[in-house]
Short mmCIF file of C-alpha atoms in Angstrom, two decimals:
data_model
loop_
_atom_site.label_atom_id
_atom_site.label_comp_id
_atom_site.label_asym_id
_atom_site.label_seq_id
_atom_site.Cartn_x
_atom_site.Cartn_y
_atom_site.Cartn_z
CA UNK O 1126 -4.90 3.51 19.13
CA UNK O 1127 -5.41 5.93 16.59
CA UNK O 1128 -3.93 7.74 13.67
CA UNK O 1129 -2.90 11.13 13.97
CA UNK O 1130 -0.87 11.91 11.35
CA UNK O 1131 -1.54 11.00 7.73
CA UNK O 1132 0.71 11.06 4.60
CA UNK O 1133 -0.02 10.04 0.98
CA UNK O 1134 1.95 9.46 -2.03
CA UNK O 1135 0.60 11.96 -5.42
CA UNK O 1136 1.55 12.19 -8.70
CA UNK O 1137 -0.50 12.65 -11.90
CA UNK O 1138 -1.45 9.20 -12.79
CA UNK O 1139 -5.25 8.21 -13.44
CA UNK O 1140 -4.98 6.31 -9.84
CA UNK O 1141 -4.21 9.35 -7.56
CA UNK O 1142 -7.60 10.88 -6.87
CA UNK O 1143 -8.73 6.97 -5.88
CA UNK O 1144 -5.79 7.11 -3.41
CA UNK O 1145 -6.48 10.92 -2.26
CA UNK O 1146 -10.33 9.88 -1.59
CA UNK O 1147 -9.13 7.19 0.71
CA UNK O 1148 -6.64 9.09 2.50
CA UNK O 1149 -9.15 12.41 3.06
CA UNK O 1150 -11.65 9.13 4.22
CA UNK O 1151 -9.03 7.96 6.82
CA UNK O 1152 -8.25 11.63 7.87
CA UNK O 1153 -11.71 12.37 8.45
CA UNK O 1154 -12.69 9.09 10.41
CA UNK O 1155 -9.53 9.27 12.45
CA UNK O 1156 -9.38 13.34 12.72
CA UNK O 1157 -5.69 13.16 11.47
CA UNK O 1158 -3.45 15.68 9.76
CA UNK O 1159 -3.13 15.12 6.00
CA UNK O 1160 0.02 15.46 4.54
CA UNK O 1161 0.34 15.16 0.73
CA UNK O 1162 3.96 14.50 -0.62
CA UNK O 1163 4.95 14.65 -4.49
CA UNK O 1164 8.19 13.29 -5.17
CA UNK O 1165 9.67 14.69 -9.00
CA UNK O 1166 9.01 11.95 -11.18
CA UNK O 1167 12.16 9.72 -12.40
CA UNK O 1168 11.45 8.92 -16.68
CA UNK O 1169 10.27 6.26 -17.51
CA UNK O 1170 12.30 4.75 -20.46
CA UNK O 1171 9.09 4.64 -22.16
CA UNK O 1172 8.55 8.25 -22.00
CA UNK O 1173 10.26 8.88 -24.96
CA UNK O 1174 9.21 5.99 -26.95
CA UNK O 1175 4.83 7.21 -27.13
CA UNK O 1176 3.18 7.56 -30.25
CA UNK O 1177 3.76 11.68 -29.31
CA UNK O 1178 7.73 10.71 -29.24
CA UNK O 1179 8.49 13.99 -31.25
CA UNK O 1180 6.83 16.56 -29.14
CA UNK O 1181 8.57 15.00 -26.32
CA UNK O 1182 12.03 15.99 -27.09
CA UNK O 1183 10.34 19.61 -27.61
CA UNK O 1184 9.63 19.96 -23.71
CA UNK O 1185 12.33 20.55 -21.37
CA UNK O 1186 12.55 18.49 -18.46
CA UNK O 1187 12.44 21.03 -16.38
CA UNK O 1188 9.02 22.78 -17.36
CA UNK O 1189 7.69 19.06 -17.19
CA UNK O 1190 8.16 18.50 -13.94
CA UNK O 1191 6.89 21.85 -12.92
CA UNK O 1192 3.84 20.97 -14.94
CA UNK O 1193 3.50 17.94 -13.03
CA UNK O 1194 3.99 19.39 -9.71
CA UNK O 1195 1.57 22.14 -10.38
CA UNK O 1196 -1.03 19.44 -11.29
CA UNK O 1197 -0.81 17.34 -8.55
CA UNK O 1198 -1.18 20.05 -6.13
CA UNK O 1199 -3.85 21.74 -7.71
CA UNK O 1200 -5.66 18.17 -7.32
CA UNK O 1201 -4.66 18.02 -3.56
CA UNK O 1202 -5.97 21.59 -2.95
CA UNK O 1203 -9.06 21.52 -4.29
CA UNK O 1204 -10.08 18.01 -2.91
CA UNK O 1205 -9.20 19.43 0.71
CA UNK O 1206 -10.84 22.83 0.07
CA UNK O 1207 -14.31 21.11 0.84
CA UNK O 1208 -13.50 19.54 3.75
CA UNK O 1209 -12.15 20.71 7.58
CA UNK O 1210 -9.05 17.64 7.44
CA UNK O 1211 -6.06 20.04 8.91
CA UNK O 1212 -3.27 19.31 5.61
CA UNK O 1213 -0.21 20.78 4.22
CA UNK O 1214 1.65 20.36 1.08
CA UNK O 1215 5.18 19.03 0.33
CA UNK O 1216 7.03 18.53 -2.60
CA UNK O 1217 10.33 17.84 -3.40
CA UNK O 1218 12.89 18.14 -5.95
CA UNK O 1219 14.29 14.86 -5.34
CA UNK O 1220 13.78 11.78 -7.63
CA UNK O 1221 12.72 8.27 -6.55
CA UNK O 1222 10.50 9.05 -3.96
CA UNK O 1223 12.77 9.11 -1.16
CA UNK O 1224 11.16 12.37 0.04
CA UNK O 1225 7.75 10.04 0.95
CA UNK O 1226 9.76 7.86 2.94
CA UNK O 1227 11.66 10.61 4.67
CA UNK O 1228 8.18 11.93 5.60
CA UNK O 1229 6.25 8.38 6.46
CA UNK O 1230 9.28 8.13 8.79
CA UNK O 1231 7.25 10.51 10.93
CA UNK O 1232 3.96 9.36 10.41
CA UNK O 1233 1.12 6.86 11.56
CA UNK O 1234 0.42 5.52 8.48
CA UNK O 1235 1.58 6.42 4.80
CA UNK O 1236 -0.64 5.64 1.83
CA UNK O 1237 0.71 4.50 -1.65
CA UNK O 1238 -0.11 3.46 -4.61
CA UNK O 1239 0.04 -0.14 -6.35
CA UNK O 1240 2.58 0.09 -9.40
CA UNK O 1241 1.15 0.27 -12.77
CA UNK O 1242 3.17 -1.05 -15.56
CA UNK O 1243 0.66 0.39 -17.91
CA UNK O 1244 0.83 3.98 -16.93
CA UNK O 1245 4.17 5.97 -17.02
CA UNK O 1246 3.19 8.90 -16.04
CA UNK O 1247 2.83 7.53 -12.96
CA UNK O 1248 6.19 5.98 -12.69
CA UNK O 1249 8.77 6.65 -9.93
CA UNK O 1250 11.53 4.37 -9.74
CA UNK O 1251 11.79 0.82 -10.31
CA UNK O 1252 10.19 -1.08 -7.18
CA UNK O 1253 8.87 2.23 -5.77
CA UNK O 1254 6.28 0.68 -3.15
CA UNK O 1255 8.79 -1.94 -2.15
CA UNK O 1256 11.20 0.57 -1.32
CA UNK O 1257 8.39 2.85 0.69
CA UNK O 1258 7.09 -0.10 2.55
CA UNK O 1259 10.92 -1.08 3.69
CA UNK O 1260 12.29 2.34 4.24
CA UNK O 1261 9.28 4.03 6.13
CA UNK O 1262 9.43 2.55 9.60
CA UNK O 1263 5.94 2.24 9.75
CA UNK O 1264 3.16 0.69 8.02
CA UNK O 1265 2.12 1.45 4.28
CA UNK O 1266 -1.13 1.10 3.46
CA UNK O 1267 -1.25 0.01 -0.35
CA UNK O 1268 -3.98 1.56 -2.43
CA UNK O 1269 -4.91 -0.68 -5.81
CA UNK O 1270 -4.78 0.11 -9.11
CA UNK O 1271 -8.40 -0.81 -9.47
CA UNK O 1272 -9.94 1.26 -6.96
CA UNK O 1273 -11.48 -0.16 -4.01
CA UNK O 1274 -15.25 0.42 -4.05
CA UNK O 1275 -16.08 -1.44 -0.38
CA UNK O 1276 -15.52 0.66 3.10
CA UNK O 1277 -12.02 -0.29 4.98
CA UNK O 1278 -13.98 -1.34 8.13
CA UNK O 1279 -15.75 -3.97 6.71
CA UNK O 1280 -14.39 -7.36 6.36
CA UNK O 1281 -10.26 -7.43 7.13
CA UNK O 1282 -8.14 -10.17 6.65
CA UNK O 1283 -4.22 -10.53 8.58
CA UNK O 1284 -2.24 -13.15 6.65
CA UNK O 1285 -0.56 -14.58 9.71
CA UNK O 1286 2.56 -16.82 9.75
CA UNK O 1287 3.65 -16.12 13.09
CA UNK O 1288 6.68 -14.16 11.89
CA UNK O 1289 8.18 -10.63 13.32
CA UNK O 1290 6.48 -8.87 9.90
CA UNK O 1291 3.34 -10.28 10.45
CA UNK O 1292 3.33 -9.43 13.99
CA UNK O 1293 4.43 -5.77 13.21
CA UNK O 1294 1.40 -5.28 10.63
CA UNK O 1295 -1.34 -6.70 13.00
CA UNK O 1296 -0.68 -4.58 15.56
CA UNK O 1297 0.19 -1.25 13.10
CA UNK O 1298 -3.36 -2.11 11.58
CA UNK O 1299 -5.33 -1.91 15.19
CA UNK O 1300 -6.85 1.50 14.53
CA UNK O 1301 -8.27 -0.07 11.26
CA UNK O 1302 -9.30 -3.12 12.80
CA UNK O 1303 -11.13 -1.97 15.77
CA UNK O 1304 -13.61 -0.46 13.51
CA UNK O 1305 -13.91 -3.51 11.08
CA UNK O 1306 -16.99 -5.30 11.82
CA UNK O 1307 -14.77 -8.75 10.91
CA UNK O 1308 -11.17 -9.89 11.43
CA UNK O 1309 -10.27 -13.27 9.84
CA UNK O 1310 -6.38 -14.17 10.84
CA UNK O 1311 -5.58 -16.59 8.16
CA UNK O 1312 -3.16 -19.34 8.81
CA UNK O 1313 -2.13 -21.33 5.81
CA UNK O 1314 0.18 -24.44 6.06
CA UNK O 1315 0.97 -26.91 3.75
CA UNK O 1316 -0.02 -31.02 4.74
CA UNK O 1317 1.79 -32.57 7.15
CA UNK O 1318 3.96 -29.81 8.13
CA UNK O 1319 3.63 -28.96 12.14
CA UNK O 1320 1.19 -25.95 12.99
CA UNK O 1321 2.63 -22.74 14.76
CA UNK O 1322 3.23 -23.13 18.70
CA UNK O 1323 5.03 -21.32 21.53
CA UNK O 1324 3.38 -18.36 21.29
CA UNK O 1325 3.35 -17.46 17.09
CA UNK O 1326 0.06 -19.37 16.67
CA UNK O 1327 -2.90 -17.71 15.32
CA UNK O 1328 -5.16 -18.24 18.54
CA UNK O 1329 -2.70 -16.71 20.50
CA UNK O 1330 -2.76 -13.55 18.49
CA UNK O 1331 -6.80 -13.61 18.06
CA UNK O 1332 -6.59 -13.44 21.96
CA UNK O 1333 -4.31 -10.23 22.25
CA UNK O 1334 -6.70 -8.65 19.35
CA UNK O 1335 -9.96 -9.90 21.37
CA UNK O 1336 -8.26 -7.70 24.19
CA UNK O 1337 -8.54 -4.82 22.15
CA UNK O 1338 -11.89 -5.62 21.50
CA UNK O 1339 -10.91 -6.53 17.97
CA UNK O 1340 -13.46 -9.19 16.26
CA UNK O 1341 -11.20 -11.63 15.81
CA UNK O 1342 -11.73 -15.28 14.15
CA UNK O 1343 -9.10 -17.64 13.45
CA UNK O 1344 -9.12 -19.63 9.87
CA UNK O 1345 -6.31 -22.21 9.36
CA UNK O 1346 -6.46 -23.36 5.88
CA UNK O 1347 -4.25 -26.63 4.95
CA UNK O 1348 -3.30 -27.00 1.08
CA UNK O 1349 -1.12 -29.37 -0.78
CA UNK O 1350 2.11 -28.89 -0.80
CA UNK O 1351 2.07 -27.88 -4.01
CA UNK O 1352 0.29 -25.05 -4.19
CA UNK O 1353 1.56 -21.37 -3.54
CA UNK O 1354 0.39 -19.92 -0.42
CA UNK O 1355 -0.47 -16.83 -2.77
CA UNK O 1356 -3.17 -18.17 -4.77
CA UNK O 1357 -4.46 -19.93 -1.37
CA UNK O 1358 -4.85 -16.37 0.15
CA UNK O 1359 -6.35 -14.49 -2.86
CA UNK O 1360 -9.08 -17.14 -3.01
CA UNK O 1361 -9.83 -16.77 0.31
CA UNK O 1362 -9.89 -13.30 -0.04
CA UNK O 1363 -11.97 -13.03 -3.04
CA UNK O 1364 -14.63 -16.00 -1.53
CA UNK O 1365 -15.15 -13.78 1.85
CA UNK O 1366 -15.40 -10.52 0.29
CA UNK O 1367 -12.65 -8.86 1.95
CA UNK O 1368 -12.23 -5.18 2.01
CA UNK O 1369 -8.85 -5.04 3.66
CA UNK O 1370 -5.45 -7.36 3.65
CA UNK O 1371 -2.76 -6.83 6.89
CA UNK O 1372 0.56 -8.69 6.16
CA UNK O 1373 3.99 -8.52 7.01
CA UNK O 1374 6.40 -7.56 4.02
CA UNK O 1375 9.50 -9.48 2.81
CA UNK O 1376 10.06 -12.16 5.91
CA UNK O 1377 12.34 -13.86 4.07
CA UNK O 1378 14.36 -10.39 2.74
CA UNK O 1379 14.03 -8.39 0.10
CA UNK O 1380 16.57 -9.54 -1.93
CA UNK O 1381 14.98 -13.08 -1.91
CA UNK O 1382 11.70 -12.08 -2.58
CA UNK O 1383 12.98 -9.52 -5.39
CA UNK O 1384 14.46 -12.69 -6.72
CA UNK O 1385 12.40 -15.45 -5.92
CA UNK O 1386 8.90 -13.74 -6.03
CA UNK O 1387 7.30 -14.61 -2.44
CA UNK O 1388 3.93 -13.46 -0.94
CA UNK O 1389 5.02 -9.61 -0.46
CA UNK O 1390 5.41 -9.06 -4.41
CA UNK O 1391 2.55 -11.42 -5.23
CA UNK O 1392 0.32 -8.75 -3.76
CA UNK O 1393 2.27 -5.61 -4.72
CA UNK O 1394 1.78 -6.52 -8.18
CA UNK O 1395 -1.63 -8.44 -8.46
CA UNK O 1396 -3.94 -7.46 -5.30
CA UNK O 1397 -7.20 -5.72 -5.87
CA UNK O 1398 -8.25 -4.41 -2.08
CA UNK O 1399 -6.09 -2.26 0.32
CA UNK O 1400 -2.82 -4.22 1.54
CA UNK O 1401 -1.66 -2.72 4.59
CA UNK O 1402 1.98 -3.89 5.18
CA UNK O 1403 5.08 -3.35 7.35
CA UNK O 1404 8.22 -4.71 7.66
#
């Protein structure tokens, strides 16, 4: 398995070239088509409320979002200029982003960015990467806000709890973790409830990944009852290195997790490595 087609999500925040670099990486390794997608911003309610709040109301909309445009594909053009990654260019005049999920509908993989509440010029809609990681139909690969210094094909980590999601992002992730040089599948339970059985436990998927010769280990963690499952995982994460997270997004539904929190926003909003999720 392979990816063959490539798209990633650009706009002029601070945290776009970090995401470009990766996807050009993943392009080059895999020998994929890149396709960059800009989607016209949506404002920000703190756009007009900067310390520069007066020139603001001086632009028109409309030049800024040509300005932006013309930025971000001036990036995009001159990072693929130096290398032989077949690319094209698309940008929309739509607002939200829907035009990257419209694309990432026909895509291997689609590459966004983590949201950052601290930048707004790199603001979309509320709940942007949720809504890209439910409406693609494939899986999103998550870039962090702190850049990821490690290589993708070092240590990778599936959070597995035997559901349909997880299942989905294990087996969307194969091209990525063929080439990692560790797979831990994670299994975390709290004490005294029942492990996973007919057919959802994590052995049984390290054996389908072993058959794709996929390094595979399997690490069932117990904690107390107590604790969230989400500060289980990121100290796993954090004590094994890990260079790449696979998880399924929103088992329970989105609008449980949008109102309850759950795993799936936990590492929207706080992960520092590459989450690569589906749903």
């Amino acid at each position: 398995m392979t990816f063959k087609t490539i798209v990633v999500q650009l706009d002029t925040g601070t945290h776009a070239m970090h995401r470009l670099n990766a996807a050009v990486a993943l392009a080059e390794r895999f020998d994929a088509h890149l396709c960059g997608v800009y989607s016209e911003f949506t404002l920000d309610p703190r756009f007009y409320y900067q310390a520069d709040r007066q020139h603001r109301y001086e632009v028109s909309l409309a030049d800024l979002c040509r300005e932006r445009r013309e930025r971000a594909e001036h990036m995009f053009r001159v990072r693929l200029a130096s290398t032989k990654v077949a690319h094209d260019w698309q940008a929309s005049a739509m607002t939200g982003g829907f035009s990257v999920v419209d694309h990432a509908r026909c895509a291997d993989l689609t590459i966004a960015g983590q949201h950052d509440p601290d930048e707004p010029d790199a603001y979309l809609a509320d709940r942007f990467p949720e809504s890209t990681i439910v409406g693609a139909g494939g899986p999103v690969l998550v870039w962090p806000r702190k850049n990821s210094l490690g290589p993708l094909d070092a240590t990778a980590v599936i959070a597995w709890n035997g559901s349909r999601e997880a299942a989905r992002a294990a087996y969307d992730a194969l091209p990525l973790l063929c080439r990692a040089t560790r797979v831990d599948i994670v299994s975390i339970r709290a004490d005294r409830d029942p492990p996973l059985g007919d057919g959802r436990a994590a052995s049984d998927l390290a054996r389908s990944l072993i058959r794709h010769s996929v390094r595979a280990i399997v690490i069932e963690l117990s904690v107390p009852r107590d604790t969230h499952v989400e500060e289980a995982l990121t100290s796993y994460l954090k004590s094994q290195n890990a260079r790449l997270l696979v998880m399924g997004a929103f088992h329970h539904g989105r609008v449980r997790e949008t109102l309850l929190g759950g795993l799936t926003r936990a590492a929207l909003r706080d992960a520092d490595l590459p989450v690569l999720m589906s749903n």
